[in-house]
Coordinates of C-alpha atoms in Angstrom, one line a residue:
M278 CA 20.8 -77.1 27.3
A279 CA 17.4 -76.9 29.2
P280 CA 15.8 -73.5 28.9
S281 CA 16.4 -71.4 32.1
S282 CA 13.1 -70.1 33.8
T283 CA 12.9 -66.8 35.9
S284 CA 10.0 -65.0 37.4
A285 CA 9.3 -61.4 37.3
D286 CA 6.6 -59.0 38.2
V287 CA 6.6 -57.4 34.7
V288 CA 8.3 -58.3 31.6
I289 CA 8.2 -55.8 28.7
I290 CA 8.6 -56.9 25.1
G291 CA 10.5 -53.8 23.4
G292 CA 13.0 -51.4 24.5
G293 CA 11.9 -48.4 22.5
P294 CA 10.5 -44.9 24.2
G295 CA 7.5 -46.9 25.4
G296 CA 9.1 -49.9 26.7
Y297 CA 12.2 -48.4 28.2
V298 CA 10.1 -45.7 30.1
A299 CA 7.6 -48.4 31.4
A300 CA 10.7 -50.4 32.5
I301 CA 12.0 -47.4 34.5
R302 CA 8.9 -46.4 35.9
A303 CA 8.0 -50.2 36.9
G304 CA 11.5 -50.2 38.7
Q305 CA 11.0 -47.0 40.5
L306 CA 7.7 -48.5 41.8
G307 CA 9.5 -51.5 43.2
L308 CA 8.6 -54.1 40.7
S309 CA 10.9 -56.7 39.6
T310 CA 11.3 -55.7 36.0
V311 CA 12.7 -57.4 32.9
C312 CA 12.9 -55.6 29.5
V313 CA 13.5 -57.8 26.4
E314 CA 15.1 -56.0 23.5
M315 CA 16.5 -57.8 20.4
D316 CA 18.8 -54.9 19.1
K317 CA 22.3 -54.4 20.3
T318 CA 21.3 -51.0 22.0
L319 CA 18.3 -49.9 23.9
G320 CA 16.0 -47.0 22.5
G321 CA 14.2 -48.5 19.7
T322 CA 13.5 -46.9 16.2
C323 CA 13.4 -43.5 17.9
V324 CA 16.8 -43.4 19.5
N325 CA 18.8 -45.3 17.2
V326 CA 17.4 -44.7 13.6
G327 CA 14.6 -42.3 14.0
C328 CA 14.0 -39.1 16.2
I329 CA 17.4 -38.7 17.7
P330 CA 19.6 -39.1 14.7
S331 CA 17.3 -37.3 12.4
K332 CA 17.4 -34.3 14.7
A333 CA 21.3 -34.5 14.8
L334 CA 21.4 -34.4 11.0
L335 CA 18.7 -31.6 10.9
T336 CA 20.6 -29.2 13.2
S337 CA 24.0 -29.9 11.5
S338 CA 22.4 -29.2 8.1
E339 CA 20.7 -26.3 9.5
H340 CA 24.1 -24.8 10.6
Y341 CA 25.7 -25.6 7.2
E342 CA 22.9 -23.7 5.4
F343 CA 22.8 -20.9 7.8
V344 CA 26.7 -20.3 7.1
R345 CA 26.3 -20.8 3.2
Q346 CA 23.2 -18.6 3.0
H347 CA 22.5 -16.5 5.8
A348 CA 25.7 -15.5 7.7
A349 CA 26.4 -12.5 5.5
E350 CA 23.2 -11.0 6.7
H351 CA 24.7 -10.9 10.2
G352 CA 27.7 -9.4 9.1
I353 CA 29.6 -12.7 9.0
K354 CA 31.7 -13.0 5.8
V355 CA 32.6 -16.6 4.6
D356 CA 34.7 -17.0 1.5
G357 CA 32.7 -19.4 -0.8
S358 CA 35.7 -21.2 -1.7
A359 CA 36.8 -21.7 2.0
L360 CA 33.3 -23.4 2.8
S361 CA 33.2 -27.2 2.5
L362 CA 31.0 -30.1 3.8
D363 CA 32.7 -33.0 5.7
L364 CA 29.8 -35.4 5.6
A365 CA 31.6 -38.1 7.1
T366 CA 32.2 -35.9 10.4
M367 CA 28.6 -34.9 10.3
L368 CA 27.5 -38.6 10.1
K369 CA 30.0 -39.5 12.8
R370 CA 28.5 -36.7 15.0
K371 CA 25.1 -38.1 14.6
T372 CA 26.3 -41.8 15.7
E373 CA 27.9 -40.3 18.5
V374 CA 24.8 -38.5 19.7
V375 CA 22.8 -41.6 19.4
A376 CA 25.3 -43.5 21.5
Q377 CA 25.1 -40.8 24.2
N378 CA 21.5 -41.6 24.5
T379 CA 21.6 -45.4 24.4
R380 CA 24.2 -45.3 27.1
G381 CA 22.1 -43.1 29.3
I382 CA 19.3 -45.5 29.0
E383 CA 21.4 -48.3 30.1
F384 CA 22.6 -46.1 33.1
L385 CA 18.9 -45.5 33.8
F386 CA 18.1 -49.5 34.0
K387 CA 20.9 -50.3 36.3
K388 CA 20.0 -47.3 38.6
N389 CA 16.5 -48.6 38.7
K390 CA 17.2 -52.2 39.0
V391 CA 15.7 -53.1 35.5
T392 CA 17.2 -56.2 33.8
W393 CA 17.8 -56.2 29.9
V394 CA 17.7 -59.4 28.4
R395 CA 19.0 -59.1 24.8
G396 CA 17.0 -61.3 22.4
K397 CA 13.7 -61.7 20.6
G398 CA 10.8 -62.0 22.9
S399 CA 7.6 -64.1 22.5
L400 CA 4.5 -64.5 24.6
R401 CA 2.2 -67.2 25.4
R402 CA -0.3 -68.4 28.0
G403 CA 1.5 -71.2 30.1
A404 CA -0.1 -73.6 32.5
N405 CA 1.0 -71.3 35.2
G406 CA 0.3 -68.0 33.6
L407 CA 2.2 -65.6 31.3
E408 CA 5.3 -66.8 29.9
V409 CA 7.9 -64.9 27.8
T410 CA 10.5 -66.8 25.9
V411 CA 13.6 -65.0 24.6
A412 CA 15.6 -66.4 21.8
P413 CA 19.2 -65.4 21.3
S414 CA 20.1 -62.4 19.3
A415 CA 23.0 -62.5 16.9
P416 CA 26.2 -61.5 18.2
A417 CA 27.1 -57.7 18.3
A418 CA 29.3 -55.3 19.7
G419 CA 28.0 -53.3 22.6
G420 CA 25.5 -53.9 25.1
P421 CA 25.1 -57.2 27.0
P422 CA 25.9 -60.4 25.3
P423 CA 23.1 -62.3 23.6
N424 CA 21.5 -65.4 25.6
D425 CA 23.6 -68.5 25.1
N426 CA 20.3 -70.4 25.3
I427 CA 16.6 -69.7 25.1
A428 CA 15.4 -68.3 28.4
T429 CA 12.0 -68.2 29.7
Y430 CA 10.4 -65.7 32.0
S431 CA 7.3 -66.4 34.1
A432 CA 5.6 -62.9 34.4
K433 CA 2.9 -61.7 36.5
N434 CA 2.4 -58.9 33.9
V435 CA 3.5 -58.4 30.4
I436 CA 3.7 -55.0 28.6
I437 CA 3.8 -55.3 24.8
A438 CA 5.9 -52.5 23.3
T439 CA 6.9 -53.8 19.8
G440 CA 6.7 -50.6 18.1
S441 CA 6.2 -50.3 14.5
V442 CA 8.0 -50.8 10.9
P443 CA 8.1 -48.6 7.8
I444 CA 5.6 -49.6 5.0
E445 CA 7.0 -50.9 1.7
L446 CA 5.7 -50.3 -1.6
P447 CA 5.2 -53.7 -3.2
F448 CA 7.4 -52.7 -6.2
L449 CA 10.0 -51.0 -4.2
K450 CA 11.5 -53.1 -1.4
F451 CA 13.7 -51.7 0.9
D452 CA 17.4 -52.5 0.2
E453 CA 18.8 -49.5 2.3
E454 CA 21.4 -48.9 -0.7
R455 CA 19.2 -47.1 -3.3
I456 CA 15.5 -47.8 -2.0
L457 CA 15.7 -46.4 1.4
S458 CA 13.6 -46.3 4.6
N459 CA 14.3 -43.6 7.3
V460 CA 17.2 -46.2 8.4
G461 CA 19.1 -45.8 5.1
A462 CA 18.3 -42.2 4.5
L463 CA 20.1 -41.4 7.7
A464 CA 23.4 -42.8 6.2
I465 CA 23.6 -42.0 2.8
P466 CA 27.5 -41.9 2.3
S467 CA 27.5 -39.0 -0.2
V468 CA 25.3 -36.1 -1.0
P469 CA 22.8 -37.3 -3.6
R470 CA 22.5 -35.8 -6.9
H471 CA 18.8 -36.5 -6.7
L472 CA 16.8 -37.8 -3.9
I473 CA 13.1 -38.7 -4.7
V474 CA 10.9 -38.8 -1.6
I475 CA 7.8 -40.9 -1.8
G476 CA 5.6 -39.3 0.9
G477 CA 4.9 -35.8 1.9
G478 CA 4.5 -36.3 5.6
V479 CA 6.9 -35.7 8.6
I480 CA 9.5 -38.2 7.9
G481 CA 9.8 -37.4 4.2
L482 CA 9.8 -33.5 4.7
E483 CA 12.4 -33.7 7.4
L484 CA 15.0 -36.0 5.9
G485 CA 14.2 -34.3 2.5
S486 CA 15.1 -31.1 4.2
V487 CA 18.3 -32.5 5.5
W488 CA 19.7 -33.6 2.1
R489 CA 18.3 -30.4 0.2
R490 CA 20.3 -28.1 2.7
L491 CA 23.5 -30.3 2.0
G492 CA 23.3 -29.8 -1.7
A493 CA 20.9 -32.4 -3.1
K494 CA 17.9 -31.9 -5.5
V495 CA 14.9 -33.3 -3.6
T496 CA 11.6 -34.1 -5.2
V497 CA 8.9 -34.9 -2.9
I498 CA 6.0 -37.0 -4.2
E499 CA 2.7 -37.0 -2.2
L500 CA -0.6 -38.7 -3.1
M501 CA -2.9 -36.3 -1.3
P502 CA -3.7 -32.9 -2.5
T503 CA -1.5 -31.3 0.0
I504 CA 1.9 -32.0 2.0
L505 CA 1.4 -32.6 5.6
P506 CA -2.1 -34.3 5.3
G507 CA -4.2 -33.7 8.2
M508 CA -2.9 -30.6 9.3
D509 CA -4.4 -27.2 9.6
D510 CA -5.1 -25.5 6.2
D511 CA -3.1 -22.4 7.2
V512 CA -0.2 -24.5 8.3
V513 CA -0.2 -26.4 5.3
K514 CA -0.3 -23.3 3.1
E515 CA 2.5 -21.7 4.9
C516 CA 4.5 -24.8 4.8
D517 CA 4.1 -25.3 1.1
R518 CA 5.0 -21.7 0.3
V519 CA 8.0 -21.7 2.5
F520 CA 9.5 -25.2 1.4
R521 CA 9.1 -24.4 -2.3
R522 CA 10.9 -21.0 -1.8
Q523 CA 13.8 -23.1 -0.1
G524 CA 14.1 -25.4 -3.0
L525 CA 12.1 -28.6 -2.2
E526 CA 10.2 -29.6 -5.4
L527 CA 6.8 -30.7 -4.1
R528 CA 4.6 -32.7 -6.3
T529 CA 1.1 -33.2 -4.7
G530 CA -1.9 -35.2 -5.9
T531 CA 0.6 -37.5 -7.4
R532 CA 0.4 -41.1 -7.5
V533 CA 3.5 -43.4 -7.6
V534 CA 2.6 -46.4 -9.9
G535 CA 5.8 -47.9 -10.3
G536 CA 9.5 -48.1 -9.7
R537 CA 12.7 -50.0 -10.0
R538 CA 16.4 -49.9 -9.2
D539 CA 18.8 -50.0 -12.2
G540 CA 22.3 -50.2 -10.9
D541 CA 23.0 -46.8 -9.3
R542 CA 19.9 -45.4 -10.6
V543 CA 16.4 -45.4 -9.3
I544 CA 13.4 -44.7 -11.7
I545 CA 10.1 -43.8 -10.2
D546 CA 7.1 -43.8 -12.4
I547 CA 4.2 -41.2 -11.4
E548 CA 1.1 -40.1 -12.7
K549 CA -1.1 -37.0 -12.1
D550 CA -4.4 -36.1 -13.8
G551 CA -4.1 -38.9 -16.3
T552 CA -0.4 -37.9 -17.4
K553 CA 2.3 -40.3 -16.7
E554 CA 6.1 -39.3 -16.2
S555 CA 9.2 -41.1 -14.9
L556 CA 11.8 -39.4 -12.6
E557 CA 15.2 -40.6 -12.4
G558 CA 17.2 -40.3 -9.2
D559 CA 20.2 -41.9 -7.4
Y560 CA 18.2 -42.7 -4.2
A561 CA 14.6 -43.0 -3.3
L562 CA 13.3 -42.5 0.3
V563 CA 9.9 -44.3 0.6
A564 CA 8.2 -42.5 3.6
I565 CA 4.6 -43.5 3.1
G566 CA 4.0 -44.3 6.9
R567 CA 4.5 -47.1 9.5
K568 CA 2.5 -50.0 10.6
P569 CA 2.3 -51.8 14.0
S570 CA 4.9 -54.5 14.5
V571 CA 3.6 -57.6 16.5
G572 CA 6.4 -60.0 15.5
G573 CA 6.9 -62.9 17.7
L574 CA 3.3 -62.4 19.2
D575 CA 0.3 -65.0 18.1
A576 CA -2.5 -62.7 18.6
A577 CA -5.1 -65.2 17.7
A578 CA -3.7 -67.7 20.4
L579 CA -3.3 -65.2 22.9
G580 CA -6.8 -63.7 22.4
L581 CA -5.5 -60.3 21.7
N582 CA -8.1 -58.1 19.8
L583 CA -6.5 -56.2 16.8
G584 CA -7.8 -53.2 14.9
R585 CA -7.9 -52.9 10.9
R586 CA -4.2 -51.9 10.7
G587 CA -3.1 -54.9 12.9
E588 CA -2.9 -52.7 16.1
I589 CA -3.4 -54.2 19.5
L590 CA -6.7 -52.8 21.0
V591 CA -6.5 -51.4 24.5
D592 CA -8.4 -49.5 27.1
D593 CA -7.5 -46.3 28.7
H594 CA -5.4 -48.2 31.4
M595 CA -3.5 -49.6 28.6
R596 CA -5.1 -53.1 29.2
T597 CA -5.6 -55.6 26.4
G598 CA -8.5 -58.0 26.4
V599 CA -6.2 -60.7 28.2
P600 CA -5.8 -60.4 31.9
N601 CA -2.5 -58.9 32.9
V602 CA -1.4 -58.2 29.3
Y603 CA -0.8 -54.4 28.3
A604 CA 0.3 -52.7 25.2
I605 CA 1.8 -49.2 24.5
G606 CA 3.2 -47.3 21.9
D607 CA 3.1 -47.8 18.0
C608 CA 1.5 -51.1 18.3
V609 CA -1.7 -49.7 19.7
P610 CA -4.2 -47.3 18.3
G611 CA -3.2 -43.6 18.0
P612 CA -0.6 -41.4 16.5
M613 CA 2.8 -43.1 16.3
L614 CA 4.8 -40.6 18.6
A615 CA 7.6 -41.3 20.9
H616 CA 6.3 -39.0 23.6
K617 CA 2.8 -40.7 23.4
A618 CA 4.3 -44.2 23.9
E619 CA 6.4 -42.9 27.0
D620 CA 3.2 -41.5 28.6
E621 CA 1.4 -45.0 27.8
G622 CA 4.4 -46.7 29.4
V623 CA 4.0 -44.9 32.7
V624 CA 0.3 -45.4 32.7
A625 CA 0.8 -49.1 32.1
A626 CA 3.5 -49.5 34.8
E627 CA 1.5 -47.5 37.3
N628 CA -1.6 -49.7 36.8
I629 CA 0.4 -52.9 37.1
A630 CA 1.6 -51.3 40.6
G631 CA -1.9 -51.0 41.7
Q632 CA -2.7 -47.4 40.9
D633 CA -5.8 -46.3 38.9
V634 CA -4.3 -44.1 36.2
R635 CA -5.8 -43.5 32.8
M636 CA -4.3 -42.3 29.4
H637 CA -5.6 -39.1 28.0
Y638 CA -4.9 -38.2 24.3
K639 CA -6.5 -34.6 23.8
S640 CA -3.3 -32.8 24.8
I641 CA -0.6 -34.7 22.8
P642 CA 1.3 -32.5 20.6
N643 CA 2.7 -33.3 17.2
V644 CA 5.9 -31.6 15.8
V645 CA 7.7 -31.5 12.5
Y646 CA 11.4 -30.6 12.8
T647 CA 11.7 -28.7 9.5
W648 CA 12.8 -25.3 9.4
P649 CA 10.7 -23.4 10.1
E650 CA 9.3 -26.0 12.6
V651 CA 5.7 -26.9 13.0
A652 CA 4.0 -27.8 16.2
V653 CA 0.3 -28.6 16.8
V654 CA -2.2 -29.7 19.4
G655 CA -5.8 -30.0 19.5
L656 CA -8.2 -29.6 16.6
T657 CA -7.9 -28.0 13.2
E658 CA -9.9 -24.9 12.3
R659 CA -11.6 -27.2 9.7
Q660 CA -12.5 -29.9 12.3
V661 CA -14.0 -27.2 14.6
K662 CA -16.0 -25.7 11.9
E663 CA -17.4 -29.0 10.6
S664 CA -18.6 -29.8 14.0
G665 CA -21.0 -26.8 13.9
R666 CA -19.4 -25.2 17.0
E667 CA -19.1 -21.4 17.1
Y668 CA -15.4 -20.4 17.3
R669 CA -12.9 -17.5 17.1
V670 CA -9.5 -17.5 15.5
G671 CA -6.5 -15.5 16.8
R672 CA -3.5 -15.5 14.8
F673 CA 0.1 -13.5 15.1
P674 CA 2.7 -13.5 12.7
F675 CA 6.3 -14.0 13.6
S676 CA 7.1 -11.3 11.2
A677 CA 5.7 -8.7 14.0
N678 CA 7.7 -10.5 16.8
G679 CA 10.7 -8.6 17.9
R680 CA 12.9 -11.7 18.9
A681 CA 12.1 -13.4 15.5
R682 CA 13.3 -10.2 13.8
T683 CA 16.6 -10.3 15.6
M684 CA 17.0 -13.8 14.4
G685 CA 16.0 -12.9 10.8
E686 CA 13.3 -15.5 11.2
S687 CA 10.0 -13.8 9.7
A688 CA 8.3 -17.0 8.3
G689 CA 5.4 -18.5 10.2
F690 CA 2.8 -17.7 12.8
V691 CA 0.9 -18.8 16.0
K692 CA -2.6 -19.6 15.5
F693 CA -5.3 -20.3 18.3
V694 CA -8.9 -21.9 17.6
T695 CA -11.1 -21.1 20.5
D696 CA -14.7 -21.7 21.6
A697 CA -16.6 -18.5 20.9
R698 CA -18.8 -19.1 24.1
T699 CA -16.3 -20.3 26.7
D700 CA -12.9 -19.1 25.3
E701 CA -11.7 -22.5 25.8
L702 CA -8.7 -23.5 23.7
L703 CA -9.6 -26.0 21.0
G704 CA -6.6 -26.1 18.7
A705 CA -3.2 -24.5 18.3
H706 CA -1.2 -24.3 15.3
L707 CA 2.4 -23.0 15.3
V708 CA 4.7 -22.5 12.5
G709 CA 8.0 -20.7 12.9
P710 CA 11.4 -21.0 14.8
N711 CA 11.6 -23.3 17.7
V712 CA 8.0 -23.7 18.0
S713 CA 8.7 -27.4 19.1
E714 CA 9.7 -25.7 22.5
L715 CA 6.8 -23.1 22.4
V716 CA 4.1 -25.7 22.0
A717 CA 4.8 -26.9 25.7
E718 CA 3.1 -23.8 27.1
V719 CA 0.0 -24.5 25.0
V720 CA 0.0 -28.1 25.9
L721 CA -0.1 -27.5 29.6
G722 CA -2.9 -24.8 28.8
F723 CA -4.8 -27.7 27.0
E724 CA -4.2 -30.0 29.9
Y725 CA -5.8 -27.5 32.3
R726 CA -8.7 -26.6 29.8
A727 CA -7.2 -23.1 29.7
S728 CA -8.9 -20.2 27.7
A729 CA -7.1 -17.8 25.4
D730 CA -7.6 -15.0 28.0
D731 CA -5.4 -17.3 30.4
I732 CA -2.7 -17.2 28.1
G733 CA -3.2 -13.7 27.0
I734 CA -3.0 -12.3 30.5
T735 CA 0.2 -14.1 31.5
V736 CA 3.3 -12.1 31.3
H737 CA 5.8 -13.3 28.9
A738 CA 9.4 -12.2 28.9
H739 CA 10.5 -9.5 26.2
P740 CA 12.0 -10.0 23.8
T741 CA 11.1 -13.7 23.2
L742 CA 9.5 -15.9 20.5
A743 CA 7.0 -16.9 23.2
E744 CA 5.3 -13.3 23.0
A745 CA 3.8 -14.6 19.8
T746 CA 2.0 -17.1 21.6
K747 CA 0.4 -14.5 24.0
E748 CA -0.4 -12.2 21.1
A749 CA -2.1 -14.9 19.2
A750 CA -4.2 -15.6 22.2
L751 CA -5.1 -12.0 22.5
A752 CA -6.0 -11.7 19.0
A753 CA -8.6 -14.4 19.5
L754 CA -10.2 -11.9 22.0
G755 CA -9.8 -9.1 19.5
R756 CA -7.1 -7.4 21.4
A757 CA -3.8 -8.1 20.1
L758 CA -1.2 -5.5 21.0
H759 CA 1.5 -5.5 18.1
I760 CA -0.5 -6.1 15.1

């Protein structure tokens, strides 16, 4: 059968957070829009096997640990013999939460007249401009049926949103049975006896925390001298202290030099300071980072410029070096964050529609959804110090916050780094309960180049966790009230 051909104002390759948001915004702007996604559901890694399912399991495991360890502090008595874990139900709930989100995206596509084409898209420059060819996907339940034949779309504009994939170790290839990426770590059928986590960054600590709370021994191996490399020193110190106290075994400054699967066992060989050791577990989660995915795109033939990690280089309009081709999300430079990809998708769509919109990266927060949570934006104290800039630091502990005390949550703090001359906010570093929500106020301040005084003189409701943000800002000015 001859390939069908359809024209569109914009064709988006990839239906993850960047791609689907770009598609929705393009539809809102009146552009005929096609989104190509090869998986059976929209949402990409984030919605299907990343952000959403991990947060569902983090929430469920937090509830379980609260009942098991902390309910008695609140006068809630639970007979230990009556408390049990139904892991199958917990995993089922996680799957249902994911389905609610993917169905929501499908609804928004229909609402904004976006066409979802299920299949694997490839891009080339044809005689009459840009062409996106979609190869059929394997049959799967749910979502639109796969294409019966190859379809070709003549695109006035293309947005590449192909995302990223987890990095493997050459001697530990993912099988998602015992050697796990984040995908397999979200679906372990029974609580591990010993989960070995390779990588002390966000993914490793979040998923390691889930299984530790549910009863597994969890050993985290990190090559760098500390967990959470690149974060503020005070944040790292506090998290290291709290996570060790919770029961995570953290082995920092440790290199993984080998590993293998032996039936239902995983053997990981490590080395620290010249001393070698082998660890045995029943699962290993490899969480050493992700790399851009540009599968189906012949970068050289298209004329795309790539960086050293294989990322597609773009300008602040999200334009590549190829006319009318844009790229967003994990396949371009910058932190691999869903909310970054979403904003980049909006910028790309609005520029395609004729607006002049630029992407700004100064005010993008980063969050770690452990407990306590971590949320940061801007520069670390070390970065500011190394720049030679005069600065001030304000810090307020949650142990001095009334609402945190009522919750029994004393760990963590809010810390501001400000310019000593202008009082402008340079960095904010939060560790504590629900700081993923508290950081939004700070990000807004960064967006408008606020000062510590701006936050300090703003009335915050009492008693709230957000008062710690106000107090930390006042502390940077030397006038905190409650410490």
